[in-house]
GROMACS .gro file of C-alpha atoms in nm:
model
  419
    1MET     CA    1   7.710   9.787  10.389
    2ALA     CA    2   7.948   9.937  10.647
    3ASP     CA    3   8.282   9.803  10.768
    4MET     CA    4   8.252   9.536  11.036
    5THR     CA    5   8.503   9.362  11.262
    6CYS     CA    6   8.446   8.989  11.324
    7LEU     CA    7   8.626   8.898  11.645
    8ALA     CA    8   8.474   8.555  11.714
    9GLU     CA    9   8.161   8.352  11.641
   10GLY     CA   10   7.870   8.582  11.726
   11VAL     CA   11   8.106   8.862  11.833
   12ILE     CA   12   8.076   9.116  11.551
   13PHE     CA   13   8.082   9.494  11.583
   14PRO     CA   14   8.063   9.793  11.349
   15ALA     CA   15   8.412   9.923  11.271
   16ASP     CA   16   8.298  10.273  11.361
   17PHE     CA   17   8.411  10.469  11.667
   18ALA     CA   18   8.110  10.700  11.642
   19LYS     CA   19   7.874  10.403  11.684
   20THR     CA   20   8.065  10.203  11.946
   21GLY     CA   21   8.274  10.457  12.139
   22VAL     CA   22   8.559  10.205  12.118
   23ASN     CA   23   8.874  10.279  11.918
   24LEU     CA   24   8.939  10.052  11.621
   25ASN     CA   25   9.286   9.934  11.725
   26GLU     CA   26   9.289   9.558  11.773
   27ILE     CA   27   9.552   9.310  11.886
   28VAL     CA   28   9.516   8.937  11.815
   29VAL     CA   29   9.747   8.701  12.002
   30GLY     CA   30   9.791   8.331  11.936
   31PRO     CA   31  10.059   8.076  11.842
   32THR     CA   32  10.151   7.990  11.487
   33GLY     CA   33   9.891   7.767  11.327
   34CYS     CA   34   9.601   7.879  11.548
   35GLY     CA   35   9.421   8.050  11.260
   36LYS     CA   36   9.487   8.419  11.336
   37SER     CA   37   9.521   8.515  10.972
   38PHE     CA   38   9.219   8.327  10.849
   39SER     CA   39   8.990   8.419  11.137
   40ASN     CA   40   9.089   8.783  11.179
   41ALA     CA   41   9.290   8.929  10.889
   42TYR     CA   42   9.079   8.753  10.626
   43SER     CA   43   8.748   8.837  10.794
   44ARG     CA   44   8.846   9.202  10.839
   45LEU     CA   45   8.928   9.237  10.469
   46LEU     CA   46   8.613   9.046  10.382
   47HIS     CA   47   8.402   9.302  10.570
   48THR     CA   48   8.589   9.614  10.455
   49THR     CA   49   8.379   9.825  10.221
   50ASP     CA   50   8.428  10.191  10.318
   51SER     CA   51   8.778  10.247  10.457
   52SER     CA   52   9.116  10.230  10.288
   53VAL     CA   53   9.341   9.945  10.398
   54VAL     CA   54   9.716   9.902  10.426
   55VAL     CA   55   9.818   9.537  10.447
   56PRO     CA   56  10.183   9.448  10.518
   57ILE     CA   57  10.210   9.080  10.428
   58ALA     CA   58  10.463   8.800  10.410
   59LYS     CA   59  10.209   8.565  10.248
   60LYS     CA   60  10.106   8.692   9.906
   61ALA     CA   61   9.819   8.442   9.903
   62LEU     CA   62   9.620   8.691  10.111
   63ARG     CA   63   9.673   8.963   9.850
   64ASP     CA   64   9.588   8.733   9.560
   65LYS     CA   65   9.269   8.616   9.729
   66PHE     CA   66   9.123   8.960   9.800
   67GLN     CA   67   9.245   9.175   9.513
   68ARG     CA   68   8.955   9.095   9.279
   69LEU     CA   69   8.696   9.149   9.556
   70LEU     CA   70   8.839   9.489   9.649
   71VAL     CA   71   8.848   9.604   9.287
   72LYS     CA   72   8.482   9.501   9.256
   73ARG     CA   73   8.403   9.718   9.558
   74GLY     CA   74   8.558  10.022   9.393
   75TYR     CA   75   8.905  10.008   9.545
   76LYS     CA   76   9.225  10.108   9.376
   77VAL     CA   77   9.469   9.826   9.457
   78ILE     CA   78   9.839   9.905   9.485
   79ASN     CA   79  10.101   9.633   9.528
   80LEU     CA   80  10.442   9.729   9.664
   81ASP     CA   81  10.653   9.414   9.643
   82PHE     CA   82  10.970   9.445   9.851
   83ALA     CA   83  11.024   9.069   9.845
   84HIS     CA   84  11.067   9.088   9.466
   85PRO     CA   85  11.112   9.460   9.387
   86GLU     CA   86  11.174   9.387   9.020
   87ASN     CA   87  10.812   9.263   8.993
   88SER     CA   88  10.655   9.564   9.164
   89LEU     CA   89  10.439   9.777   8.936
   90TYR     CA   90  10.458  10.065   9.184
   91GLY     CA   91  10.762  10.220   9.343
   92TYR     CA   92  10.839  10.405   9.662
   93ASP     CA   93  11.096  10.683   9.672
   94PRO     CA   94  11.182  10.859  10.000
   95LEU     CA   95  11.274  11.174   9.808
   96ASP     CA   96  10.908  11.219   9.710
   97PHE     CA   97  10.839  11.310  10.072
   98VAL     CA   98  11.117  11.555  10.159
   99ASP     CA   99  11.047  11.927  10.135
  100THR     CA  100  11.315  12.099  10.344
  101ASP     CA  101  11.684  12.062  10.427
  102ASN     CA  102  11.582  11.935  10.770
  103ASP     CA  103  11.374  11.661  10.602
  104ILE     CA  104  11.679  11.560  10.401
  105ILE     CA  105  11.904  11.546  10.707
  106GLN     CA  106  11.646  11.332  10.891
  107THR     CA  107  11.618  11.097  10.593
  108ALA     CA  108  11.997  11.062  10.582
  109ARG     CA  109  12.007  11.002  10.957
  110ASN     CA  110  11.743  10.728  10.931
  111LEU     CA  111  11.938  10.552  10.659
  112ILE     CA  112  12.273  10.577  10.836
  113SER     CA  113  12.137  10.464  11.173
  114GLY     CA  114  11.962  10.173  11.006
  115GLY     CA  115  12.267  10.063  10.811
  116SER     CA  116  12.540  10.079  11.071
  117VAL     CA  117  12.631  10.122  11.435
  118SER     CA  118  12.956  10.298  11.518
  119LYS     CA  119  13.129  10.246  11.852
  120SER     CA  120  13.437  10.384  12.019
  121ARG     CA  121  13.715  10.168  12.155
  122ASN     CA  122  13.551  10.126  12.496
  123GLY     CA  123  13.236   9.988  12.332
  124GLU     CA  124  13.020  10.293  12.399
  125MET     CA  125  12.819  10.455  12.124
  126ASP     CA  126  13.029  10.720  11.947
  127PRO     CA  127  12.803  10.965  11.761
  128TYR     CA  128  13.085  11.130  11.565
  129TRP     CA  129  13.109  10.867  11.292
  130ASN     CA  130  12.738  10.831  11.223
  131ASP     CA  131  12.681  11.206  11.250
  132SER     CA  132  12.959  11.270  10.998
  133ALA     CA  133  12.824  11.001  10.765
  134THR     CA  134  12.478  11.160  10.794
  135SER     CA  135  12.621  11.497  10.686
  136VAL     CA  136  12.798  11.342  10.385
  137LEU     CA  137  12.487  11.158  10.268
  138ALA     CA  138  12.266  11.464  10.324
  139ALA     CA  139  12.508  11.673  10.114
  140GLU     CA  140  12.485  11.421   9.831
  141ILE     CA  141  12.104  11.417   9.848
  142MET     CA  142  12.091  11.798   9.834
  143LEU     CA  143  12.327  11.801   9.538
  144VAL     CA  144  12.112  11.552   9.349
  145ARG     CA  145  11.793  11.753   9.417
  146LEU     CA  146  11.960  12.076   9.309
  147THR     CA  147  12.096  11.921   8.989
  148ALA     CA  148  11.756  11.775   8.905
  149MET     CA  149  11.584  12.108   8.969
  150GLU     CA  150  11.824  12.286   8.737
  151SER     CA  151  11.756  12.034   8.460
  152GLY     CA  152  11.379  12.032   8.517
  153ARG     CA  153  11.343  11.666   8.611
  154ARG     CA  154  11.246  11.465   8.917
  155ALA     CA  155  11.521  11.362   9.155
  156CYS     CA  156  11.504  11.006   9.288
  157PHE     CA  157  11.708  10.820   9.544
  158GLY     CA  158  11.852  10.605   9.271
  159ASP     CA  159  12.033  10.921   9.154
  160VAL     CA  160  12.184  10.958   9.502
  161VAL     CA  161  12.313  10.601   9.491
  162ASP     CA  162  12.455  10.659   9.143
  163LEU     CA  163  12.625  10.980   9.258
  164HIS     CA  164  12.780  10.812   9.559
  165ARG     CA  165  12.903  10.521   9.349
  166SER     CA  166  13.070  10.772   9.115
  167LEU     CA  167  13.275  10.913   9.402
  168LYS     CA  168  13.648  10.882   9.329
  169ILE     CA  169  13.907  10.950   9.598
  170ASN     CA  170  14.245  11.108   9.526
  171GLU     CA  171  14.478  10.897   9.738
  172SER     CA  172  14.799  11.080   9.647
  173GLY     CA  173  14.801  11.296   9.960
  174SER     CA  174  14.738  11.262  10.331
  175CYS     CA  175  14.418  11.469  10.315
  176PHE     CA  176  14.091  11.356  10.163
  177LYS     CA  177  14.019  11.488   9.816
  178SER     CA  178  13.759  11.366   9.568
  179ASN     CA  179  13.608  11.432   9.228
  180LEU     CA  180  13.300  11.584   9.398
  181ASP     CA  181  13.495  11.863   9.571
  182PRO     CA  182  13.487  12.095   9.263
  183VAL     CA  183  13.113  12.028   9.219
  184PHE     CA  184  13.032  12.142   9.572
  185GLU     CA  185  13.265  12.441   9.535
  186ALA     CA  186  13.071  12.544   9.222
  187VAL     CA  187  12.741  12.512   9.409
  188GLU     CA  188  12.878  12.731   9.688
  189LYS     CA  189  12.963  13.005   9.436
  190ARG     CA  190  12.632  12.983   9.248
  191TYR     CA  191  12.412  12.949   9.556
  192PRO     CA  192  12.566  13.129   9.855
  193GLY     CA  193  12.422  12.994  10.178
  194ASN     CA  194  12.325  12.658  10.028
  195GLN     CA  195  12.367  12.394  10.301
  196ALA     CA  196  12.507  12.118  10.077
  197PRO     CA  197  12.864  12.258  10.050
  198GLU     CA  198  12.873  12.320  10.426
  199LEU     CA  199  12.774  11.960  10.499
  200TRP     CA  200  13.032  11.832  10.250
  201LYS     CA  201  13.302  12.019  10.441
  202THR     CA  202  13.245  11.763  10.717
  203ILE     CA  203  13.466  11.529  10.519
  204LYS     CA  204  13.665  11.761  10.294
  205GLY     CA  205  14.025  11.801  10.409
  206LEU     CA  206  14.011  11.526  10.675
  207ALA     CA  207  14.290  11.276  10.711
  208SER     CA  208  14.240  11.009  10.447
  209LYS     CA  209  14.197  10.729  10.702
  210THR     CA  210  13.933  10.924  10.895
  211ALA     CA  211  13.746  11.012  10.576
  212SER     CA  212  13.760  10.650  10.462
  213CYS     CA  213  13.599  10.537  10.788
  214ILE     CA  214  13.315  10.787  10.742
  215LEU     CA  215  13.262  10.685  10.380
  216SER     CA  216  13.259  10.319  10.476
  217ILE     CA  217  12.956  10.390  10.697
  218VAL     CA  218  12.776  10.558  10.406
  219ASN     CA  219  12.875  10.270  10.178
  220SER     CA  220  12.744  10.016  10.427
  221ALA     CA  221  12.409  10.193  10.469
  222LEU     CA  222  12.348  10.233  10.095
  223ASP     CA  223  12.471   9.885  10.001
  224LYS     CA  224  12.258   9.727  10.274
  225ILE     CA  225  11.937   9.891  10.159
  226PHE     CA  226  11.970   9.997   9.796
  227CYS     CA  227  12.036   9.685   9.596
  228ASP     CA  228  11.990   9.730   9.222
  229SER     CA  229  11.627   9.616   9.225
  230VAL     CA  230  11.534   9.864   9.499
  231VAL     CA  231  11.711  10.143   9.312
  232GLU     CA  232  11.488  10.062   9.018
  233MET     CA  233  11.181  10.092   9.246
  234THR     CA  234  11.277  10.452   9.323
  235LYS     CA  235  11.294  10.528   8.951
  236LYS     CA  236  10.950  10.392   8.857
  237GLU     CA  237  10.709  10.638   8.702
  238ARG     CA  238  10.418  10.503   8.909
  239ARG     CA  239  10.488  10.556   9.276
  240VAL     CA  240  10.274  10.535   9.586
  241ASP     CA  241  10.095  10.850   9.701
  242PHE     CA  242  10.006  10.801  10.068
  243LYS     CA  243   9.763  11.092  10.085
  244GLU     CA  244   9.552  10.910   9.828
  245LEU     CA  245   9.470  10.656  10.101
  246GLY     CA  246   9.280  10.922  10.292
  247GLU     CA  247   9.101  11.060   9.986
  248HIS     CA  248   8.976  10.757   9.792
  249LYS     CA  249   8.912  10.392   9.874
  250THR     CA  250   9.254  10.235   9.830
  251ALA     CA  251   9.408   9.900   9.921
  252LEU     CA  252   9.787   9.912   9.962
  253PHE     CA  253   9.957   9.572   9.994
  254ILE     CA  254  10.319   9.583  10.113
  255THR     CA  255  10.489   9.249  10.052
  256THR     CA  256  10.799   9.175  10.259
  257SER     CA  257  11.014   8.869  10.314
  258PRO     CA  258  11.045   8.740  10.674
  259MET     CA  259  11.378   8.585  10.572
  260ASN     CA  260  11.528   8.912  10.448
  261GLN     CA  261  11.555   9.188  10.706
  262THR     CA  262  11.801   9.399  10.504
  263LEU     CA  263  11.522   9.623  10.373
  264GLN     CA  264  11.378   9.699  10.717
  265SER     CA  265  11.530  10.048  10.737
  266TYR     CA  266  11.386  10.129  10.395
  267ILE     CA  267  11.041  10.001  10.490
  268ASN     CA  268  11.061  10.194  10.819
  269MET     CA  269  11.110  10.507  10.612
  270LEU     CA  270  10.799  10.411  10.416
  271TYR     CA  271  10.594  10.384  10.736
  272ALA     CA  272  10.730  10.714  10.868
  273ASP     CA  273  10.645  10.887  10.539
  274MET     CA  274  10.301  10.724  10.527
  275PHE     CA  275  10.205  10.823  10.880
  276ARG     CA  276  10.336  11.178  10.838
  277GLU     CA  277  10.151  11.225  10.509
  278LEU     CA  278   9.825  11.089  10.656
  279PHE     CA  279   9.849  11.303  10.970
  280GLU     CA  280   9.918  11.612  10.757
  281ALA     CA  281   9.625  11.528  10.530
  282ALA     CA  282   9.398  11.495  10.834
  283GLU     CA  283   9.517  11.827  10.978
  284GLU     CA  284   9.429  12.002  10.652
  285ARG     CA  285   9.062  11.909  10.699
  286GLU     CA  286   8.824  12.109  10.916
  287ASP     CA  287   8.750  11.814  11.148
  288SER     CA  288   9.117  11.701  11.152
  289ARG     CA  289   9.012  11.355  11.030
  290LEU     CA  290   9.081  11.182  10.702
  291GLN     CA  291   8.799  11.191  10.451
  292VAL     CA  292   8.838  10.814  10.409
  293PRO     CA  293   8.944  10.625  10.725
  294VAL     CA  294   9.259  10.415  10.694
  295HIS     CA  295   9.293  10.075  10.862
  296ILE     CA  296   9.625   9.888  10.876
  297ILE     CA  297   9.606   9.508  10.894
  298CYS     CA  298   9.941   9.372  11.012
  299ASP     CA  299   9.938   9.000  10.945
  300ASP     CA  300  10.248   8.851  11.115
  301PHE     CA  301  10.319   9.187  11.281
  302ALA     CA  302  10.658   9.076  11.419
  303CYS     CA  303  10.781   8.934  11.088
  304GLY     CA  304  10.774   9.278  10.931
  305GLY     CA  305  11.028   9.404  11.184
  306LYS     CA  306  11.005   9.691  11.429
  307ILE     CA  307  10.830  10.008  11.312
  308ASN     CA  308  11.019  10.301  11.460
  309ASP     CA  309  10.813  10.514  11.703
  310PHE     CA  310  10.506  10.293  11.653
  311GLU     CA  311  10.408  10.331  12.020
  312GLU     CA  312  10.381  10.707  11.957
  313TYR     CA  313  10.191  10.673  11.631
  314ILE     CA  314   9.926  10.438  11.772
  315SER     CA  315   9.857  10.685  12.054
  316ILE     CA  316   9.728  10.945  11.807
  317PHE     CA  317   9.579  10.721  11.536
  318ARG     CA  318   9.214  10.757  11.639
  319ALA     CA  319   9.200  11.136  11.620
  320ALA     CA  320   9.314  11.128  11.256
  321GLY     CA  321   9.087  10.839  11.151
  322ILE     CA  322   9.364  10.576  11.142
  323SER     CA  323   9.352  10.234  11.309
  324VAL     CA  324   9.543   9.906  11.316
  325THR     CA  325   9.491   9.534  11.363
  326MET     CA  326   9.805   9.351  11.482
  327LEU     CA  327   9.846   8.973  11.471
  328LEU     CA  328  10.108   8.843  11.715
  329GLN     CA  329  10.227   8.505  11.839
  330SER     CA  330  10.270   8.631  12.196
  331GLU     CA  331  10.314   8.938  12.411
  332SER     CA  332  10.675   8.829  12.466
  333GLN     CA  333  10.729   8.870  12.093
  334LEU     CA  334  10.606   9.228  12.115
  335ASN     CA  335  10.825   9.295  12.421
  336SER     CA  336  11.135   9.166  12.246
  337MET     CA  337  11.076   9.396  11.948
  338TYR     CA  338  10.979   9.718  12.122
  339GLY     CA  339  11.085   9.680  12.484
  340GLU     CA  340  10.845   9.628  12.771
  341GLY     CA  341  10.744   9.992  12.812
  342ALA     CA  342  10.665  10.055  12.444
  343ALA     CA  343  10.493   9.716  12.414
  344THR     CA  344  10.268   9.802  12.707
  345THR     CA  345  10.182  10.136  12.545
  346ILE     CA  346  10.089   9.960  12.221
  347ILE     CA  347   9.864   9.709  12.399
  348ASN     CA  348   9.702   9.979  12.613
  349ASN     CA  349   9.606  10.172  12.299
  350CYS     CA  350   9.409   9.876  12.164
  351ASP     CA  351   9.049   9.877  12.291
  352THR     CA  352   9.007   9.524  12.154
  353TYR     CA  353   9.224   9.221  12.239
  354VAL     CA  354   9.155   8.873  12.103
  355TYR     CA  355   9.336   8.588  12.279
  356MET     CA  356   9.355   8.262  12.081
  357GLY     CA  357   9.554   8.048  12.324
  358GLY     CA  358   9.918   7.955  12.346
  359MET     CA  359  10.193   7.852  12.587
  360ASP     CA  360  10.383   8.179  12.625
  361ILE     CA  361  10.405   8.225  13.000
  362THR     CA  362  10.408   8.608  12.987
  363THR     CA  363  10.092   8.620  12.778
  364CYS     CA  364   9.919   8.351  12.985
  365ARG     CA  365   9.992   8.533  13.313
  366ASN     CA  366   9.848   8.855  13.175
  367ILE     CA  367   9.537   8.676  13.048
  368SER     CA  368   9.505   8.503  13.387
  369GLN     CA  369   9.501   8.842  13.558
  370ARG     CA  370   9.255   8.989  13.309
  371THR     CA  371   9.011   8.699  13.344
  372ASN     CA  372   9.074   8.624  13.714
  373LYS     CA  373   9.124   8.258  13.620
  374PRO     CA  374   9.404   8.021  13.729
  375LEU     CA  375   9.714   8.019  13.510
  376THR     CA  376   9.676   7.647  13.440
  377LYS     CA  377   9.321   7.709  13.317
  378VAL     CA  378   9.443   7.972  13.072
  379MET     CA  379   9.730   7.757  12.947
  380SER     CA  380   9.496   7.465  12.881
  381MET     CA  381   9.231   7.667  12.698
  382PRO     CA  382   9.067   7.438  12.439
  383LEU     CA  383   9.164   7.473  12.075
  384GLU     CA  384   8.924   7.678  11.860
  385LYS     CA  385   8.825   7.882  12.167
  386VAL     CA  386   8.906   8.251  12.205
  387ILE     CA  387   8.867   8.520  12.468
  388VAL     CA  388   8.767   8.865  12.350
  389PHE     CA  389   8.850   9.166  12.567
  390ARG     CA  390   8.680   9.489  12.468
  391ARG     CA  391   8.681   9.814  12.661
  392GLY     CA  392   8.362   9.859  12.860
  393MET     CA  393   8.264   9.490  12.843
  394GLU     CA  394   8.320   9.170  13.041
  395PRO     CA  395   8.552   8.916  12.873
  396ILE     CA  396   8.369   8.718  12.605
  397TYR     CA  397   8.439   8.343  12.570
  398ALA     CA  398   8.356   8.215  12.223
  399LYS     CA  399   8.466   7.999  11.930
  400ARG     CA  400   8.707   8.154  11.682
  401TYR     CA  401   8.544   8.311  11.379
  402GLN     CA  402   8.477   8.058  11.103
  403THR     CA  403   8.560   8.259  10.795
  404THR     CA  404   8.483   7.970  10.560
  405GLU     CA  405   8.120   7.977  10.682
  406ASP     CA  406   8.083   8.347  10.609
  407GLU     CA  407   7.845   8.400  10.317
  408LEU     CA  408   8.067   8.677  10.178
  409TYR     CA  409   8.363   8.439  10.176
  410LYS     CA  410   8.163   8.166  10.002
  411GLN     CA  411   8.049   8.413   9.739
  412MET     CA  412   8.405   8.538   9.685
  413MET     CA  413   8.539   8.184   9.639
  414GLU     CA  414   8.259   8.095   9.398
  415GLU     CA  415   8.340   8.397   9.182
  416GLN     CA  416   8.711   8.308   9.184
  417ASP     CA  417   8.632   7.953   9.075
  418GLU     CA  418   8.430   8.094   8.784
  419HIS     CA  419   8.737   8.284   8.667
   0.00000   0.00000   0.00000
């Protein structure tokens, strides 16, 4: 049994580019309560048998419902719970995915830019403060990695947080001095050319007030993202290995809270690491495609927050064997998150578009143009009806997919009742 995508009643296709010539990126648009999750996310999981899946969710009911079925089909199921990190059996540590000094600087930059915005007096963006904070944080990360290497253990980002919290400032003089200065000086003597001491010099010797402003940016970024429970996630022995998704059938559920956006920078790092690892794994293969395709099912796509550079990622997904299904309330929602240009790029890279109704005027106008039907006709589309757009085909008008009538769903529910 191969993977299938159920778009509407009687509108079912193989989830296989080689068979259809259509990429596997799908966008599903409809207002809250129209049944997007049940008709599309549920049915896609129900008919997933061969590919790995990544499922960012805000509703853990979806995970609980399908976990037993996926295990039965031979999947390894991994739950990353960012809504309640203390309950997560698996951890994610950004330091697992840095190999070079440049990687470290980019990781520090992502954290700083996600945790603060520095402006000059005239309100314009002033890069000095964030750039300096990036250098300080990168120096601390390099120090932690070097110390761990010397002691023969794994460095984790929790160690970076602990190091930064141990920072003590000597406030007796006008210039910045701290308890970490001698440590970096020792590293410079032992390892000439090491970049960590050079980066630390960004702050060393500055006026105390200037140094305090830079450190406050680092403090803000770390405090915003690395609460105690997240620090513990970085220290877990079992941590996610993204390349495993492309090697063995794996289901990765990423639970987030739509009410708590403070972890968004951290989760963005996760996506960046995941995509980079998967693209690298694909490039290592002769055909430049993952051994096991990876499909991402984004239920409540907007609730998870903006994924940095997603419009660029989706443009190269197909070549590597990666695809995505995005569930949205409206095209306006996508525009507000990514900007009109990036949102258009995302939509244009989806060969399948399922419209499930709604009153958003931007979406309705676009659907009116695509179907050559009056705007009022689109806005009054009957409930339970959908329009499926698929590259190379005329628009298909059908009833939304009735997941509860699917024999696989009935069988799954019967087995759950037995347990």
